[in-house]
PDB file of C-alpha atoms in Angstrom:
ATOM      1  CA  UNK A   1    -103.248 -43.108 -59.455  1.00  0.00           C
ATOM      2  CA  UNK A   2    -101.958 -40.221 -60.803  1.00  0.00           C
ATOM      3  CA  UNK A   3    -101.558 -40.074 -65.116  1.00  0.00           C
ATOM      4  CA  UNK A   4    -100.905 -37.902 -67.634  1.00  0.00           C
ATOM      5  CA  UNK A   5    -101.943 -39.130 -71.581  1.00  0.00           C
ATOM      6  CA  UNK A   6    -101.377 -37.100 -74.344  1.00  0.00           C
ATOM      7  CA  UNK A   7    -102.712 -37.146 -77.870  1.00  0.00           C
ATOM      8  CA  UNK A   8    -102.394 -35.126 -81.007  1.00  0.00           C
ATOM      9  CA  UNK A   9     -99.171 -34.924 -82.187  1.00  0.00           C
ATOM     10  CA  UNK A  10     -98.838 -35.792 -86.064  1.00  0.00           C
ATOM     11  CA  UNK A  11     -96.386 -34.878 -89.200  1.00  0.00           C
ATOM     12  CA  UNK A  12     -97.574 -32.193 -90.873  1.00  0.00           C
ATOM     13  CA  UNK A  13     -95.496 -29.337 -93.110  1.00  0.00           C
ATOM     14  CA  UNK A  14     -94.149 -25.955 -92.429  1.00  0.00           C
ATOM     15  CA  UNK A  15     -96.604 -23.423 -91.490  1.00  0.00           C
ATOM     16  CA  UNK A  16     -99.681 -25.560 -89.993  1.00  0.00           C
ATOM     17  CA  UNK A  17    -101.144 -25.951 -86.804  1.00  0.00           C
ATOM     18  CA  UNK A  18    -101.475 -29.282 -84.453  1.00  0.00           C
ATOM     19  CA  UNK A  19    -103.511 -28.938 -80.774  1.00  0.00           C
ATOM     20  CA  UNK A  20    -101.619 -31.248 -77.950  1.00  0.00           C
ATOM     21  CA  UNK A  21    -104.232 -32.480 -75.565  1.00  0.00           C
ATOM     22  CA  UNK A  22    -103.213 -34.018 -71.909  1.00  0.00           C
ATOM     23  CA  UNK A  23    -105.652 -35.665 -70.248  1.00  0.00           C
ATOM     24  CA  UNK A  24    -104.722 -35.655 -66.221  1.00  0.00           C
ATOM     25  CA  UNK A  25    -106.182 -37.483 -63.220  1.00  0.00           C
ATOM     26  CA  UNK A  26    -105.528 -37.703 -60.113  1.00  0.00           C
ATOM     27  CA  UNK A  27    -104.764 -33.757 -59.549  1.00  0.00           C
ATOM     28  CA  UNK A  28    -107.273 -31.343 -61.004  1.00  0.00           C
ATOM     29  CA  UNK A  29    -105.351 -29.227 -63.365  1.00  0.00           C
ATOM     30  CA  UNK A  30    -107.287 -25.675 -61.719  1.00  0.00           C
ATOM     31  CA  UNK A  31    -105.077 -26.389 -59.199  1.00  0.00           C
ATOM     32  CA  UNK A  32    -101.699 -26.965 -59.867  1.00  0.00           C
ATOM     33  CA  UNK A  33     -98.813 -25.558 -62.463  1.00  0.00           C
ATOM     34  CA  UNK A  34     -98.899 -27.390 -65.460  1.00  0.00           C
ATOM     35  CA  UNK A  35     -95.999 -27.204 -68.172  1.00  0.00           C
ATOM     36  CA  UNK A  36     -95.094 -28.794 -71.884  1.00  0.00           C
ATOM     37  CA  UNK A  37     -91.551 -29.447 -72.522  1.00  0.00           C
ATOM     38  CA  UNK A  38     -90.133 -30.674 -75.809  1.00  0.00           C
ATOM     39  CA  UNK A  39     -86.794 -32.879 -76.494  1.00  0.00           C
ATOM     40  CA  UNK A  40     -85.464 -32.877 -80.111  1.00  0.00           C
ATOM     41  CA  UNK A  41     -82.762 -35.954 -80.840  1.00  0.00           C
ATOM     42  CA  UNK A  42     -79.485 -34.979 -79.116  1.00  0.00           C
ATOM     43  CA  UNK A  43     -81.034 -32.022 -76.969  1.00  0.00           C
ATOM     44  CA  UNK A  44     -81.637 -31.375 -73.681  1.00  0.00           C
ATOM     45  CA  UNK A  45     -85.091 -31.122 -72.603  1.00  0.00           C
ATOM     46  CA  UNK A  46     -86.832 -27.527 -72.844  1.00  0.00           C
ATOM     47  CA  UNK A  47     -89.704 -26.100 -71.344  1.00  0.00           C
ATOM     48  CA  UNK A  48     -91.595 -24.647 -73.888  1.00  0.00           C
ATOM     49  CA  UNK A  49     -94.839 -23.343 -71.851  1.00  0.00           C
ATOM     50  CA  UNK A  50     -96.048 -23.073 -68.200  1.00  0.00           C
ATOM     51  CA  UNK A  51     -99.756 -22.236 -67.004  1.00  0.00           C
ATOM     52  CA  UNK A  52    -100.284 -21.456 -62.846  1.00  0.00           C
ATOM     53  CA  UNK A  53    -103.614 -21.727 -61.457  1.00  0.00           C
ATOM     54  CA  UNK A  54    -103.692 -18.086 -61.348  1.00  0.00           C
ATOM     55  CA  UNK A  55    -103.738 -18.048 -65.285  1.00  0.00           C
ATOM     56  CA  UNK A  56    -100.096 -17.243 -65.537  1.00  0.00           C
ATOM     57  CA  UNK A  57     -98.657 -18.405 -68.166  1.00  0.00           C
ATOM     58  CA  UNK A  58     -94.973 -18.462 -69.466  1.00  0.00           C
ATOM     59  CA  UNK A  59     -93.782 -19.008 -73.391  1.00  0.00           C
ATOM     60  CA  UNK A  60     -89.990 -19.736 -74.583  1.00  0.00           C
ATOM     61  CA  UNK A  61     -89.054 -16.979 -77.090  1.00  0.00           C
ATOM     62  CA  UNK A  62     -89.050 -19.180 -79.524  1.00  0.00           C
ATOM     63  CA  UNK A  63     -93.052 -20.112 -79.492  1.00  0.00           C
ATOM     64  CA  UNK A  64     -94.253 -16.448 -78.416  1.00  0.00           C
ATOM     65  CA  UNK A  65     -97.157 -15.661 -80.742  1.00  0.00           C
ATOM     66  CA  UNK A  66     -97.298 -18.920 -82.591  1.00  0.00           C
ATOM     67  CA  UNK A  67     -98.171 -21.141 -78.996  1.00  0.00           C
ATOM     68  CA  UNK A  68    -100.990 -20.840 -76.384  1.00  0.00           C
ATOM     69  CA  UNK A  69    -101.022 -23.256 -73.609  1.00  0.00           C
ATOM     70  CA  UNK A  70    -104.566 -23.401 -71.916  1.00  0.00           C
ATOM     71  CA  UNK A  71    -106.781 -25.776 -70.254  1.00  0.00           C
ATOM     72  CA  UNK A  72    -110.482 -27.015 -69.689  1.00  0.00           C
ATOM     73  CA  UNK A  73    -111.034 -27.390 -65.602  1.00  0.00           C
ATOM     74  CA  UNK A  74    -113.986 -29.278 -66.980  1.00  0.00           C
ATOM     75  CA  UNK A  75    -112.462 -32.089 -68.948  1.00  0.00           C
ATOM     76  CA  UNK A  76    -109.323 -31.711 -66.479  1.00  0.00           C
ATOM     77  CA  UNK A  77    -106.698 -31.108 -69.673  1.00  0.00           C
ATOM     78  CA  UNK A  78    -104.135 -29.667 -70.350  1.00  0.00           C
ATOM     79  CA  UNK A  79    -103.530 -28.034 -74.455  1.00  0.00           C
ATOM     80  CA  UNK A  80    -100.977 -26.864 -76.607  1.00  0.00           C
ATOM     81  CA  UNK A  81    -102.089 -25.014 -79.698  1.00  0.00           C
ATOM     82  CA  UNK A  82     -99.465 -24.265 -81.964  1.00  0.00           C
ATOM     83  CA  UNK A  83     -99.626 -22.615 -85.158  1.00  0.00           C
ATOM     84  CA  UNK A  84     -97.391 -21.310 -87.849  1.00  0.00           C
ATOM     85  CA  UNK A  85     -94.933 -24.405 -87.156  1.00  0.00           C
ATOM     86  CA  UNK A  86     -91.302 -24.441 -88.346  1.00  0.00           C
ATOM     87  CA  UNK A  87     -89.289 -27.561 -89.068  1.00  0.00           C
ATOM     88  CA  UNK A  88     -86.897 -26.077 -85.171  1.00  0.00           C
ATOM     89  CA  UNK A  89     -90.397 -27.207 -84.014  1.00  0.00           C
ATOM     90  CA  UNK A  90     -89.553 -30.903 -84.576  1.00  0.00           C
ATOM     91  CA  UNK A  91     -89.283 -32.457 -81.090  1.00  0.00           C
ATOM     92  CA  UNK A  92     -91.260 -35.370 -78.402  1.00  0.00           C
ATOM     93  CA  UNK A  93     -93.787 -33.274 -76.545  1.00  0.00           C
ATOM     94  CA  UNK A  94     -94.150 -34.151 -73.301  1.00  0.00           C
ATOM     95  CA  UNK A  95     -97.243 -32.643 -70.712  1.00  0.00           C
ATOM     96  CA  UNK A  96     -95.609 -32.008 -66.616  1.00  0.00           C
ATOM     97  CA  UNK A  97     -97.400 -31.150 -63.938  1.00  0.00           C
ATOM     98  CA  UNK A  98     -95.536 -29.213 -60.409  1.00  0.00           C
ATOM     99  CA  UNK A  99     -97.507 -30.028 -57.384  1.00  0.00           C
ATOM    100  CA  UNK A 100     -96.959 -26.082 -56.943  1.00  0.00           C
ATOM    101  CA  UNK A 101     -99.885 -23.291 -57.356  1.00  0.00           C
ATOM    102  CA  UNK A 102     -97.435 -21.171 -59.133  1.00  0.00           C
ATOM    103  CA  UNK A 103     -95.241 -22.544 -61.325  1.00  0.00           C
ATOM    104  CA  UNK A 104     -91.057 -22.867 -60.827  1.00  0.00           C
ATOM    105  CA  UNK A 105     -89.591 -19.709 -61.786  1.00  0.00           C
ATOM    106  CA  UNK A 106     -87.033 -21.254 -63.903  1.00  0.00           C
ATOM    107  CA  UNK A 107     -88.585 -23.986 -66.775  1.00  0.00           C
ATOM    108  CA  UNK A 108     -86.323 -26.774 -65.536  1.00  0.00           C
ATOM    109  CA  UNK A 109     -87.309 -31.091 -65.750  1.00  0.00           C
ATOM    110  CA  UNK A 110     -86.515 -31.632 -62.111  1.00  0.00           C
ATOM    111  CA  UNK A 111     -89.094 -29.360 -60.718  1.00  0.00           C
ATOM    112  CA  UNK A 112     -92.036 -31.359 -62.342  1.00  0.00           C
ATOM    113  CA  UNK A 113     -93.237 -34.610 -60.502  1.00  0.00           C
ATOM    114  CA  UNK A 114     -95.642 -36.266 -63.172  1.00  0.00           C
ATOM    115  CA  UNK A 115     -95.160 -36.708 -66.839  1.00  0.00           C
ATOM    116  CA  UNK A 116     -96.784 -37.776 -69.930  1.00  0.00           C
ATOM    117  CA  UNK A 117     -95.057 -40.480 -72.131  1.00  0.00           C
ATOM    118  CA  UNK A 118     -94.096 -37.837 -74.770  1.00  0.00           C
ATOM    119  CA  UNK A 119     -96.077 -37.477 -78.148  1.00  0.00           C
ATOM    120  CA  UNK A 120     -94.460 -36.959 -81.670  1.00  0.00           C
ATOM    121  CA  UNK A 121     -94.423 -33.729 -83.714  1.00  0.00           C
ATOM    122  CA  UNK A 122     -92.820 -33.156 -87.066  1.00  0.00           C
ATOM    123  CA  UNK A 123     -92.674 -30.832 -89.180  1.00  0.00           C
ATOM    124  CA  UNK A 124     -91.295 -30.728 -92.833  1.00  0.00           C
ATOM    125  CA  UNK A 125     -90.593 -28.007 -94.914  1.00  0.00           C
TER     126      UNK A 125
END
């Protein structure tokens, strides 16, 4: 059975850090695209970060320099660190996984077969 669970997202204020966690089974995440997306109230979905089995990764403009998606093969999961956070970060986090070695070129929902139920992050200012 294949499941994604997240954990770590929290309220904290303007300019801290949080670490997402996904543990996955069922796939091994050293071999298949992984990818968090985020969905603030009255948004569409967005991918946010991508990482290929290659160690490719991909960042919305938005995140570059203040998110690094990475995982442990070990521990099979899937992380998020994010630092600096703004209050535009405020959004459900959700973990994906593409049974693809390299990930979709374009970030979209539909390529991505198995999700995590979505954890909260907000931050104030």
């Amino acid at each position: 059975q294949v499941q994604l669970v997240e954990s770590g997202g929290d309220s904290v204020q303007a300019g801290g850090s949080l670490r997402l966690s996904c543990a996955v089974s069922g796939y091994s995440v050293s071999d298949y695209c992984l990818a968090w997306f985020r969905q603030a109230p009255g948004t569409e979905r967005e991918g946010v970060a991508s990482l290929g089995t290659p160690g490719t990764t991909y960042y919305v403009g938005s995140v570059k320099g203040r998110f690094t998606i990475s995982r442990d093969n070990a521990k099979n999961t899937l992380y998020l660190q994010m630092n600096s956070l703004k209050p535009e970060d405020t959004a459900v986090y959700y973990c994906a996984l593409a049974r693809r070695y390299y990930c979709p070129t374009s970030q979209i929902a539909v390529d991505y077969h198995y999700w995590g139920q979505g954890t909260q992050v907000t931050v104030s200012s």
